[in-house]
mmCIF file of C-alpha atoms and ligand atoms in Angstrom:
data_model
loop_
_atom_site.group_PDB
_atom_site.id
_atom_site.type_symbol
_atom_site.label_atom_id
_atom_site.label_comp_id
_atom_site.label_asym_id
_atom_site.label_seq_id
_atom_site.Cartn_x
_atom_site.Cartn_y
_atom_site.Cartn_z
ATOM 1 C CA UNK A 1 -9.509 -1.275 -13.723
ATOM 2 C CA UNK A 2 -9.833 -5.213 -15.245
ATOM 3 C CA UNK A 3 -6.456 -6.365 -15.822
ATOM 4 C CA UNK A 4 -5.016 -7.069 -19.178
ATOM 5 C CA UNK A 5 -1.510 -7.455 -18.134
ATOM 6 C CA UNK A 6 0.579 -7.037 -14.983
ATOM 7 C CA UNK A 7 0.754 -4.111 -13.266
ATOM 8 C CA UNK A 8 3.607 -1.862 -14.603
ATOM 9 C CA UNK A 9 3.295 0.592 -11.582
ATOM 10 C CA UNK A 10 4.010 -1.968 -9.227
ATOM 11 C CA UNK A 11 7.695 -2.428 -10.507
ATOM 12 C CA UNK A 12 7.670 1.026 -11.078
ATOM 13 C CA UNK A 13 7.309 1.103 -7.011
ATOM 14 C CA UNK A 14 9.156 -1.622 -6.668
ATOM 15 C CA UNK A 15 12.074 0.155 -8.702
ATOM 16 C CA UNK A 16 12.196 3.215 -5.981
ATOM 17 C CA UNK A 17 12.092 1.098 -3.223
ATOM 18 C CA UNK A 18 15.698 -0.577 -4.653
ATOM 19 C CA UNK A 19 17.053 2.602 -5.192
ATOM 20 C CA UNK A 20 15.898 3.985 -1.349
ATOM 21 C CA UNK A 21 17.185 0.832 0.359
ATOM 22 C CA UNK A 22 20.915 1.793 -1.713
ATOM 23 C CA UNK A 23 21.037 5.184 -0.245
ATOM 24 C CA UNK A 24 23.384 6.062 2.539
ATOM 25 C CA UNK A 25 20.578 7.846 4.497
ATOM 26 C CA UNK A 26 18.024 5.309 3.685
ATOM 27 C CA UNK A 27 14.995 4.871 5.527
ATOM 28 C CA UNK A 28 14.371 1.778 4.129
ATOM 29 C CA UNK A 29 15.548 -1.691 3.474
ATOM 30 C CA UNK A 30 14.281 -3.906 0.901
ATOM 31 C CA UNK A 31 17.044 -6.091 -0.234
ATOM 32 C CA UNK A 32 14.620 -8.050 -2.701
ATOM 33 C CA UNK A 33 13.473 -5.122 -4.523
ATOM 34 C CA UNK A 34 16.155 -5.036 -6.848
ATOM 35 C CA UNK A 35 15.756 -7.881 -8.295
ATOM 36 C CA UNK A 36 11.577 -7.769 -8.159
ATOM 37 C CA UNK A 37 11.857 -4.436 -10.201
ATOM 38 C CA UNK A 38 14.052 -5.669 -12.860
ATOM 39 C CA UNK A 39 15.568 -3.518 -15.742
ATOM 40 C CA UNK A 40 12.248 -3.028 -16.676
ATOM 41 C CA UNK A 41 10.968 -1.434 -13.296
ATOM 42 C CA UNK A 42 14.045 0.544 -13.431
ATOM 43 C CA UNK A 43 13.284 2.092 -16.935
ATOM 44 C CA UNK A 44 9.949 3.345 -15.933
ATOM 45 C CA UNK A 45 11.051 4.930 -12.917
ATOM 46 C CA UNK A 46 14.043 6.650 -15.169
ATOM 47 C CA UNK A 47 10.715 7.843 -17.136
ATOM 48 C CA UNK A 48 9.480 9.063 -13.786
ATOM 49 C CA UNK A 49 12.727 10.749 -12.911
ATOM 50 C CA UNK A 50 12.388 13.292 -15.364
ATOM 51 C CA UNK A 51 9.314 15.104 -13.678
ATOM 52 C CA UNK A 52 8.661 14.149 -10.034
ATOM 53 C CA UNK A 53 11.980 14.310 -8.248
ATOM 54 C CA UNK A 54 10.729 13.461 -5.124
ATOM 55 C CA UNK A 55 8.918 10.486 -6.324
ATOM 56 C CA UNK A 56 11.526 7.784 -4.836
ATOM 57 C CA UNK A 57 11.372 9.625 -1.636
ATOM 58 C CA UNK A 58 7.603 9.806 -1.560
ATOM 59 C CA UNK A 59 7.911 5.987 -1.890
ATOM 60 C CA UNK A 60 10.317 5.035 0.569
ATOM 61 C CA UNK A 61 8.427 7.453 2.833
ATOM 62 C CA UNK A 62 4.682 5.514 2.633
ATOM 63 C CA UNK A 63 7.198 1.816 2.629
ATOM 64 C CA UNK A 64 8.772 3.072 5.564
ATOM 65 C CA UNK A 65 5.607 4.409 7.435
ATOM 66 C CA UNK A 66 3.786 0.693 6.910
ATOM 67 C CA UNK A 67 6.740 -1.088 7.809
ATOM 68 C CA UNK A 68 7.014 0.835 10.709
ATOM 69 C CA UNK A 69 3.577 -0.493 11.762
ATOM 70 C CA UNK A 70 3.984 -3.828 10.362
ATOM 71 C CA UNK A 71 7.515 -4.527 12.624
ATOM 72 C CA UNK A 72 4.985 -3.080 15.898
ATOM 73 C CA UNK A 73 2.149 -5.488 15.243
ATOM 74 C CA UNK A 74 4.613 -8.005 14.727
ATOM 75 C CA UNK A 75 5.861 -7.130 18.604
ATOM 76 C CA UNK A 76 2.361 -6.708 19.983
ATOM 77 C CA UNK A 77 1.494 -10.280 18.620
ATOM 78 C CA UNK A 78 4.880 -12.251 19.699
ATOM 79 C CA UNK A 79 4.734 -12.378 23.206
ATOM 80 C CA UNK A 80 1.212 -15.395 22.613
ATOM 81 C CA UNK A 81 3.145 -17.569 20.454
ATOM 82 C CA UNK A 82 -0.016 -19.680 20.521
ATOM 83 C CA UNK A 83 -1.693 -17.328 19.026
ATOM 84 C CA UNK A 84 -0.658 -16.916 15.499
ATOM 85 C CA UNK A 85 -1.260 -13.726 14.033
ATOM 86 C CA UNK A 86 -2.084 -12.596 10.128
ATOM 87 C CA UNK A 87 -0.647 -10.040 7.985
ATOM 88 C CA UNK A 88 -2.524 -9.370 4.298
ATOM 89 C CA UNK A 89 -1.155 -7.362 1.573
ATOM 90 C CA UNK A 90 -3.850 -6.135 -0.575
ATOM 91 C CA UNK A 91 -2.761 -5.082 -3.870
ATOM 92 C CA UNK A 92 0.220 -6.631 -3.445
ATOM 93 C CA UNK A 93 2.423 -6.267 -6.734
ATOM 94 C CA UNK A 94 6.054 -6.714 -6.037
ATOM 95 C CA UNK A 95 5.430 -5.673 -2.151
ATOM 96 C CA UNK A 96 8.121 -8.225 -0.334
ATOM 97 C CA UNK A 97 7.256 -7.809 3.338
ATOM 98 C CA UNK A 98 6.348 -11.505 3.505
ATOM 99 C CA UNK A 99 10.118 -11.921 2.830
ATOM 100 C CA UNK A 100 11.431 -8.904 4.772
ATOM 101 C CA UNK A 101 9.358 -9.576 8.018
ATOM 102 C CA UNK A 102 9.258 -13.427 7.955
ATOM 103 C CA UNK A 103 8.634 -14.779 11.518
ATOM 104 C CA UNK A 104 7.122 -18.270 13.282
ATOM 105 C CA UNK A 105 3.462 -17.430 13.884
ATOM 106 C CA UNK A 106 3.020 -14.750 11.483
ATOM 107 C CA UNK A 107 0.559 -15.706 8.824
ATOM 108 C CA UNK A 108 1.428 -13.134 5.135
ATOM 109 C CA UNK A 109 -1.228 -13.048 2.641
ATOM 110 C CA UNK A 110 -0.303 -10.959 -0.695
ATOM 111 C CA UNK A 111 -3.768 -10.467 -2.657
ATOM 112 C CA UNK A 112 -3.771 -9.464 -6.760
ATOM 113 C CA UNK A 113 -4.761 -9.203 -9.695
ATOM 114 C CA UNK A 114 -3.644 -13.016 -11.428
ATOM 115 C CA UNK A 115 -1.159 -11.256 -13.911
ATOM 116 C CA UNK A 116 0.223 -9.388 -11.765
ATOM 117 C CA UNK A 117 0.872 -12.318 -9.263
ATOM 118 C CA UNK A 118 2.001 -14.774 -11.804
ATOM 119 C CA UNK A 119 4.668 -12.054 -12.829
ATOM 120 C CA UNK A 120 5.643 -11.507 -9.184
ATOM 121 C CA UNK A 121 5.753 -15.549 -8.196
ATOM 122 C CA UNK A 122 7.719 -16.180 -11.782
ATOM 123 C CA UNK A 123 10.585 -13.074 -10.755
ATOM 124 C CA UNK A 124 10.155 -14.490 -6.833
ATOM 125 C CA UNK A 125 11.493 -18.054 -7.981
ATOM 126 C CA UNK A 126 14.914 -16.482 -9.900
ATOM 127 C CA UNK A 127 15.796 -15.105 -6.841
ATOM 128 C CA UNK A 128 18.214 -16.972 -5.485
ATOM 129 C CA UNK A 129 17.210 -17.184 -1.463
ATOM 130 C CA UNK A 130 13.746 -15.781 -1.673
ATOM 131 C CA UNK A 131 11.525 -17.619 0.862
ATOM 132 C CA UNK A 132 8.551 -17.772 -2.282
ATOM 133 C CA UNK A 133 6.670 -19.962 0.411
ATOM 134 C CA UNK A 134 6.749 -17.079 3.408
ATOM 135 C CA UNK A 135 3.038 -15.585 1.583
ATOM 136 C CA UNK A 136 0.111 -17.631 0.304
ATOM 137 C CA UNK A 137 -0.701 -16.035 -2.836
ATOM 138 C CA UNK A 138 -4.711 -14.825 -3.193
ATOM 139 C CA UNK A 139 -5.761 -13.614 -7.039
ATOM 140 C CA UNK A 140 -8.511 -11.327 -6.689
ATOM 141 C CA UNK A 141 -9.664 -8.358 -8.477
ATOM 142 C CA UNK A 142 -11.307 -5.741 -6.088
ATOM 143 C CA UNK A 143 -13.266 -4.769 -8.953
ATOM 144 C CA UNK A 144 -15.460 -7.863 -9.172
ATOM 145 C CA UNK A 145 -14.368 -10.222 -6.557
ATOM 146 C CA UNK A 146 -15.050 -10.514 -3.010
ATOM 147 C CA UNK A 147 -11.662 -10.425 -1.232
ATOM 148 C CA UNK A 148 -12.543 -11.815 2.355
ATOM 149 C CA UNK A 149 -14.352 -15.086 0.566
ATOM 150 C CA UNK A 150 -11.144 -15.735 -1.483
ATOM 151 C CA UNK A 151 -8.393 -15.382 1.540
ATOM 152 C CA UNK A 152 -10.881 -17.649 3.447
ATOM 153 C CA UNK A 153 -10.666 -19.750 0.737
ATOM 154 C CA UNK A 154 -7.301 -19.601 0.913
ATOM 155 C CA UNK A 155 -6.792 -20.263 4.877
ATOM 156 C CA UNK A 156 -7.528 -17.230 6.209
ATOM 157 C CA UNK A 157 -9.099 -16.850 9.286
ATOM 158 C CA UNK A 158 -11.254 -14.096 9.987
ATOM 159 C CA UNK A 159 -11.665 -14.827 13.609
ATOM 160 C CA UNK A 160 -8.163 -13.906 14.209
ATOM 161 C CA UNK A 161 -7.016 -9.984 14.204
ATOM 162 C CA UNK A 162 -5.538 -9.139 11.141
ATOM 163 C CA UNK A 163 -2.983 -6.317 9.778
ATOM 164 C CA UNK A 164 -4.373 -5.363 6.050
ATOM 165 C CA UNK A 165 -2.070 -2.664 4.469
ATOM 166 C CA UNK A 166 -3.743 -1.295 1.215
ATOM 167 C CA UNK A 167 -0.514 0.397 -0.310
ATOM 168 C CA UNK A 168 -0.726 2.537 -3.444
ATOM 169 C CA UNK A 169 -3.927 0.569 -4.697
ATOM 170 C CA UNK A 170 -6.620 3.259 -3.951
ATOM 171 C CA UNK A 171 -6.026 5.798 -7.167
ATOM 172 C CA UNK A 172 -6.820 2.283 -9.431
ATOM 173 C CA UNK A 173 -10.468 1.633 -7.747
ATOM 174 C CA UNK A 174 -13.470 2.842 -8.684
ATOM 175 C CA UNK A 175 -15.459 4.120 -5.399
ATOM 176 C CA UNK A 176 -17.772 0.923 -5.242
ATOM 177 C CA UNK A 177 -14.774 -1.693 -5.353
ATOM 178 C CA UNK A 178 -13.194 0.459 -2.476
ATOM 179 C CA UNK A 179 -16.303 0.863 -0.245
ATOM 180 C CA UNK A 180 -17.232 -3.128 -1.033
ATOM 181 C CA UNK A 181 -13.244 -3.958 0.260
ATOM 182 C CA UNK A 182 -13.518 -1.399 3.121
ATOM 183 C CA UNK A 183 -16.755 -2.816 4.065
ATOM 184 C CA UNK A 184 -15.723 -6.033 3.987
ATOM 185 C CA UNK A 185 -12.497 -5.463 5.767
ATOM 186 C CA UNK A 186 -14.727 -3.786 8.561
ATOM 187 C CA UNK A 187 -16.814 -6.197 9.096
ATOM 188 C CA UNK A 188 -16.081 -9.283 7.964
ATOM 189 C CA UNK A 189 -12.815 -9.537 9.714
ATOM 190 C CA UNK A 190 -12.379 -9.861 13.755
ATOM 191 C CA UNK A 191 -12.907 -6.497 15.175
ATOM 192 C CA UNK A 192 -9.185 -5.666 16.353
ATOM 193 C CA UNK A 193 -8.082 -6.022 12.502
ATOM 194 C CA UNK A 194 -6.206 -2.796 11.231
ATOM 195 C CA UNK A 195 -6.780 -1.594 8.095
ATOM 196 C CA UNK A 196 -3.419 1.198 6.690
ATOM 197 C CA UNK A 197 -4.003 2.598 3.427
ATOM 198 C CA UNK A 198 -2.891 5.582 1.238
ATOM 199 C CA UNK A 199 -5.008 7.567 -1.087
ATOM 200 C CA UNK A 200 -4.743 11.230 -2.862
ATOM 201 C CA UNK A 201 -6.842 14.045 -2.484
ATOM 202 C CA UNK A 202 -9.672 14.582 -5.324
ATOM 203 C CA UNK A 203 -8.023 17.909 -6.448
ATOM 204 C CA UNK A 204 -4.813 15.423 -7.286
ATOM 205 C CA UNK A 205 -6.623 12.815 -9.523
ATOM 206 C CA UNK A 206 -9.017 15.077 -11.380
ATOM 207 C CA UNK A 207 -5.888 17.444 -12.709
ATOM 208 C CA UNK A 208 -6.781 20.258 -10.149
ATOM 209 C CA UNK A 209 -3.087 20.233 -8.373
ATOM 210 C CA UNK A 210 -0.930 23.163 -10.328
ATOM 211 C CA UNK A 211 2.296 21.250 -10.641
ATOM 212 C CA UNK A 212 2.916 20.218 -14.222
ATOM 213 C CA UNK A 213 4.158 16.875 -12.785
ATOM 214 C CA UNK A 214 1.278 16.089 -11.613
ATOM 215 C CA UNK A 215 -0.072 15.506 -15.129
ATOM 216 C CA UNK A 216 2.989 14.043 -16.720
ATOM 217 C CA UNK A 217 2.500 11.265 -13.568
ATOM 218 C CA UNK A 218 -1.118 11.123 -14.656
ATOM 219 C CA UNK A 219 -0.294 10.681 -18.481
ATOM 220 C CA UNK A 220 2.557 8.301 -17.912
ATOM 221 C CA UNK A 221 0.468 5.760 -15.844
ATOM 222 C CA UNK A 222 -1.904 5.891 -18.705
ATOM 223 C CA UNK A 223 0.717 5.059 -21.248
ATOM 224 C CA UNK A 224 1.550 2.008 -18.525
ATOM 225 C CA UNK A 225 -2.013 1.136 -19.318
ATOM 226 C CA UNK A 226 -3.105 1.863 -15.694
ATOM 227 C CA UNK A 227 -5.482 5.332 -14.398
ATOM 228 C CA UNK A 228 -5.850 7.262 -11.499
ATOM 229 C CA UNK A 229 -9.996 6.943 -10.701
ATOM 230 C CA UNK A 230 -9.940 7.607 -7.549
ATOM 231 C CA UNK A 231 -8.887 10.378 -4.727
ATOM 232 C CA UNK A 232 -11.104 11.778 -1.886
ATOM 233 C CA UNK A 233 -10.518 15.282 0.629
ATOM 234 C CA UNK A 234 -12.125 13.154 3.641
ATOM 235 C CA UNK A 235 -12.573 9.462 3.792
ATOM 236 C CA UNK A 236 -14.021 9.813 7.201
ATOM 237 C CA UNK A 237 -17.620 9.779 5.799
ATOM 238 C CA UNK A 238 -16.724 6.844 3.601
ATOM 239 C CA UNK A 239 -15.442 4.812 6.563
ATOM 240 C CA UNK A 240 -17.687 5.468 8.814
ATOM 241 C CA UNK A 241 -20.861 3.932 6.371
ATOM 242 C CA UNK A 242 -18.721 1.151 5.745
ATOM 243 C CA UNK A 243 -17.744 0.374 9.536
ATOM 244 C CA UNK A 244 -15.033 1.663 10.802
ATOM 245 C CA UNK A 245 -15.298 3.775 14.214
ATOM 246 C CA UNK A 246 -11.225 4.466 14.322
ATOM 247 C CA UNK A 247 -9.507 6.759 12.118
ATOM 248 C CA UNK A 248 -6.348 8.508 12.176
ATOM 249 C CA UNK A 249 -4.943 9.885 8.710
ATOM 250 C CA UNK A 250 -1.743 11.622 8.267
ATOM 251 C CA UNK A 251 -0.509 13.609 5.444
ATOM 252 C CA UNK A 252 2.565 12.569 3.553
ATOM 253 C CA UNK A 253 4.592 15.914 4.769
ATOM 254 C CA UNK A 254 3.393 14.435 8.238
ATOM 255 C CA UNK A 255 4.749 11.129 7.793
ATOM 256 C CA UNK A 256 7.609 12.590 6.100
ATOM 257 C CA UNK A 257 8.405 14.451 9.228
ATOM 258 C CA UNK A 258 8.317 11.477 11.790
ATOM 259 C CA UNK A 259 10.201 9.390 9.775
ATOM 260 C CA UNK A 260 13.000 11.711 7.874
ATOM 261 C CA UNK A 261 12.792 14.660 9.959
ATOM 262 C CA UNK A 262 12.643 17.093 6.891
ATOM 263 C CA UNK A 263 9.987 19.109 5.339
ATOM 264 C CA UNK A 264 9.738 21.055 1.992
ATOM 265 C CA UNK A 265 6.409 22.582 0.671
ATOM 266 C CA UNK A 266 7.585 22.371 -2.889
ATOM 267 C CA UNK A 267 7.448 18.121 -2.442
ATOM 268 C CA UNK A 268 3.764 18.664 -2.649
ATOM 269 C CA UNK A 269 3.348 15.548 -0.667
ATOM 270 C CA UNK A 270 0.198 17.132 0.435
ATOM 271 C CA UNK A 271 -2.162 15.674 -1.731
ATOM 272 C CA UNK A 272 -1.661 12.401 -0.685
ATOM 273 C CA UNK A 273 -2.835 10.683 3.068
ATOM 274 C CA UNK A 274 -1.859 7.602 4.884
ATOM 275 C CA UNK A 275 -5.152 6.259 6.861
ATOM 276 C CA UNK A 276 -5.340 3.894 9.799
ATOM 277 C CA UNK A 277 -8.765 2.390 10.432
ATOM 278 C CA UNK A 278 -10.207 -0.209 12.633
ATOM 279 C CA UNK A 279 -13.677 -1.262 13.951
ATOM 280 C CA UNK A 280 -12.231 -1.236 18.061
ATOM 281 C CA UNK A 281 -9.436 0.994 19.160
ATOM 282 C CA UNK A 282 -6.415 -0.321 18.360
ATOM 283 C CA UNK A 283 -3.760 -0.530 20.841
ATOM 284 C CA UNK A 284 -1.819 2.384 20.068
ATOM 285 C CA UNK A 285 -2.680 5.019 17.680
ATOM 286 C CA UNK A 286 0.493 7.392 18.065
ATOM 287 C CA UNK A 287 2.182 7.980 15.209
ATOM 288 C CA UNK A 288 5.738 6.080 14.419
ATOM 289 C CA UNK A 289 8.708 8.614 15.094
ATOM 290 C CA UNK A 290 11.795 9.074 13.875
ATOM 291 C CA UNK A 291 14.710 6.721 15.803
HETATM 292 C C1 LIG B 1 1.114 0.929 -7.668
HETATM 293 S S1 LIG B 1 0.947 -0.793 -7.515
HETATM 294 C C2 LIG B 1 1.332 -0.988 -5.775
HETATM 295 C C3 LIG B 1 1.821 -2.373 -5.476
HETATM 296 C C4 LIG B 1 2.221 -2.626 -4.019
HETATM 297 N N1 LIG B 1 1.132 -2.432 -3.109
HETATM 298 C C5 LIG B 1 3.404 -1.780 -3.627
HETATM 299 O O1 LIG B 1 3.219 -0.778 -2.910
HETATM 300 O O2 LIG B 1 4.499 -2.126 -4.033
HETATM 301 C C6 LIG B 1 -0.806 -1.040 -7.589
HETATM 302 C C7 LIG B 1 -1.209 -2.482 -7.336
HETATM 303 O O3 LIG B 1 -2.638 -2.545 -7.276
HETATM 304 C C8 LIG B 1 -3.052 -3.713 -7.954
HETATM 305 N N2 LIG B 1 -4.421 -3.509 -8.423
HETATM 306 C C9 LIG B 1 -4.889 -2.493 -9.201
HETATM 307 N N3 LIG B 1 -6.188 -2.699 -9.496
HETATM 308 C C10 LIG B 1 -6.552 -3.855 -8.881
HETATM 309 C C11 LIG B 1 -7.745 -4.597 -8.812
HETATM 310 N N4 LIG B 1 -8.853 -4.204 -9.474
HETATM 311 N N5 LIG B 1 -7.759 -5.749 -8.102
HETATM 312 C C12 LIG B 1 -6.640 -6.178 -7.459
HETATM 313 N N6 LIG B 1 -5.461 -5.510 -7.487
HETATM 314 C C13 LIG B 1 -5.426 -4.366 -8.191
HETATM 315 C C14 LIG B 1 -2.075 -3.829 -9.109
HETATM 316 O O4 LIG B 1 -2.074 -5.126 -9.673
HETATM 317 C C15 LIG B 1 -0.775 -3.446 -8.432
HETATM 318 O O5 LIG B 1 -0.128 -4.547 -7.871
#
């Protein structure tokens, strides 16, 4: 979709994040989120409250899960601090890992739409201590730019392995922005780069699913001027003809599982997947567990 305005979903996100980090049993911590979300983010996810309990943990869940591999490729990268390393946020809305994982030799990139962006940066600056300068700051829309020519406009360098998380943007792309981005992630970047993403199932965005939440969730990111276009049963045949030779995708019960150690059916957190895709074999596939 071609942006009017910022993206209201992304403080919606940004709003369950804050209230996951508060929790006693929290599986997350983003101490910035608060403050990104705003009163506003934190009306729209009261909206959201009143039909999908489980949306804040569904959140904290998919945060937790990509942090999880963020802090590891962090590790696998520090012990060659000659060799800087480079972590891009696609989609990036109110996402604050820059902040949160800040570390010598670790390049961030956040990529989005320019509203969106110039909402986050203007928030970013009233927060007293955020480190605004820890992510250079890409606009892009997936719909009709190239990504990979803008970040290497922007200092990126594709000869160096890259992480590229892809959080809670797939549902918003049409099917040729997202094979153009997957293509170009697959081979335009150096081999080793890791691409994590989430997307739903098909069944989920066309109305197929029988909870009644569903559709409220589908109406109410309407009314936030945003749509769900997009959802897919199998992305394997979709990465594979754009490049990738790796896959692993988990369900969100699965990654649930690892990294609460609880499971319910009635969270219906199976019609959405987490994927993990690369061109070589990454060094370790196994899924994050539970500490
Ligand atoms: C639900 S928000 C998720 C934000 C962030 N990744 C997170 O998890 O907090 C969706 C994000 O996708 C971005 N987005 C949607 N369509 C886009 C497009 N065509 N080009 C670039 N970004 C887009 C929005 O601006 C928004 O930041």
């Amino acid at each position: 979709m071609t942006e009017r305005h910022a993206s209201r979903t992304a403080l919606l996100v940004a709003a369950y994040r804050a209230r996951a980090s508060r929790r006693d049993d929290a599986i997350i911590s983003d101490p910035w989120a608060a403050g990104l979300a705003g009163a506003e983010g934190e009306a729209i996810a009261a909206k959201v409250d009143a039909f999908l309990l489980e949306r804040e943990l569904w959140i904290a869940v998919r945060t937790a899960y990509l942090d999880e591999h963020v802090a590891r490729w962090i590790r696998a990268h520090e012990s060659d601090a000659t060799k800087p390393t480079q972590v891009v946020v696609l989609g990036a809305g109110f996402d604050a890992r820059a902040a949160r994982f800040a570390k010598t030799g670790v390049r961030f990139f956040e990529v989005d739409q320019p509203a969106t962006q110039q909402e986050k940066l203007a928030a970013v600056r009233k927060l007293a201590g955020y480190p605004a300068s820890a992510a250079t700051y890409v606009a892009c829309d997936f719909e009709k730019d190239d990504f990979l020519d803008r970040l290497q406009s922007s200092g990126f360098d594709p000869a160096v392995a890259a992480l590229v998380l892809w959080e809670g943007v797939t549902p918003y792309l049409h099917e040729p922005a997202i094979r153009s981005t997957l293509r170009r992630v697959a081979t335009g970047c150096e081999p080793r780069t890791v691409l994590l993403f989430d997307h739903f199932t098909r069944s989920f965005v066309e109305g197929a699913t029988r909870s009644g939440g569903d559709q409220q969730a589908r109406d109410l990111v309407e009314e936030l001027g945003e749509r769900f276009v997009f959802g897919t049963n199998d992305p394997v045949p979709m990465l594979f003809e754009e490049g990738f030779r790796h896959v692993r995708s988990v369900s969100f019960d699965e990654a649930c599982l690892s990294v609460t150690g609880t499971y319910r059916r009635e969270r219906q957190f199976r019609f959405q997947r987490i994927v993990l895709a690369s061109r070589t074999a990454p060094p370790r596939l196994a899924a994050p567990t539970r500490s």
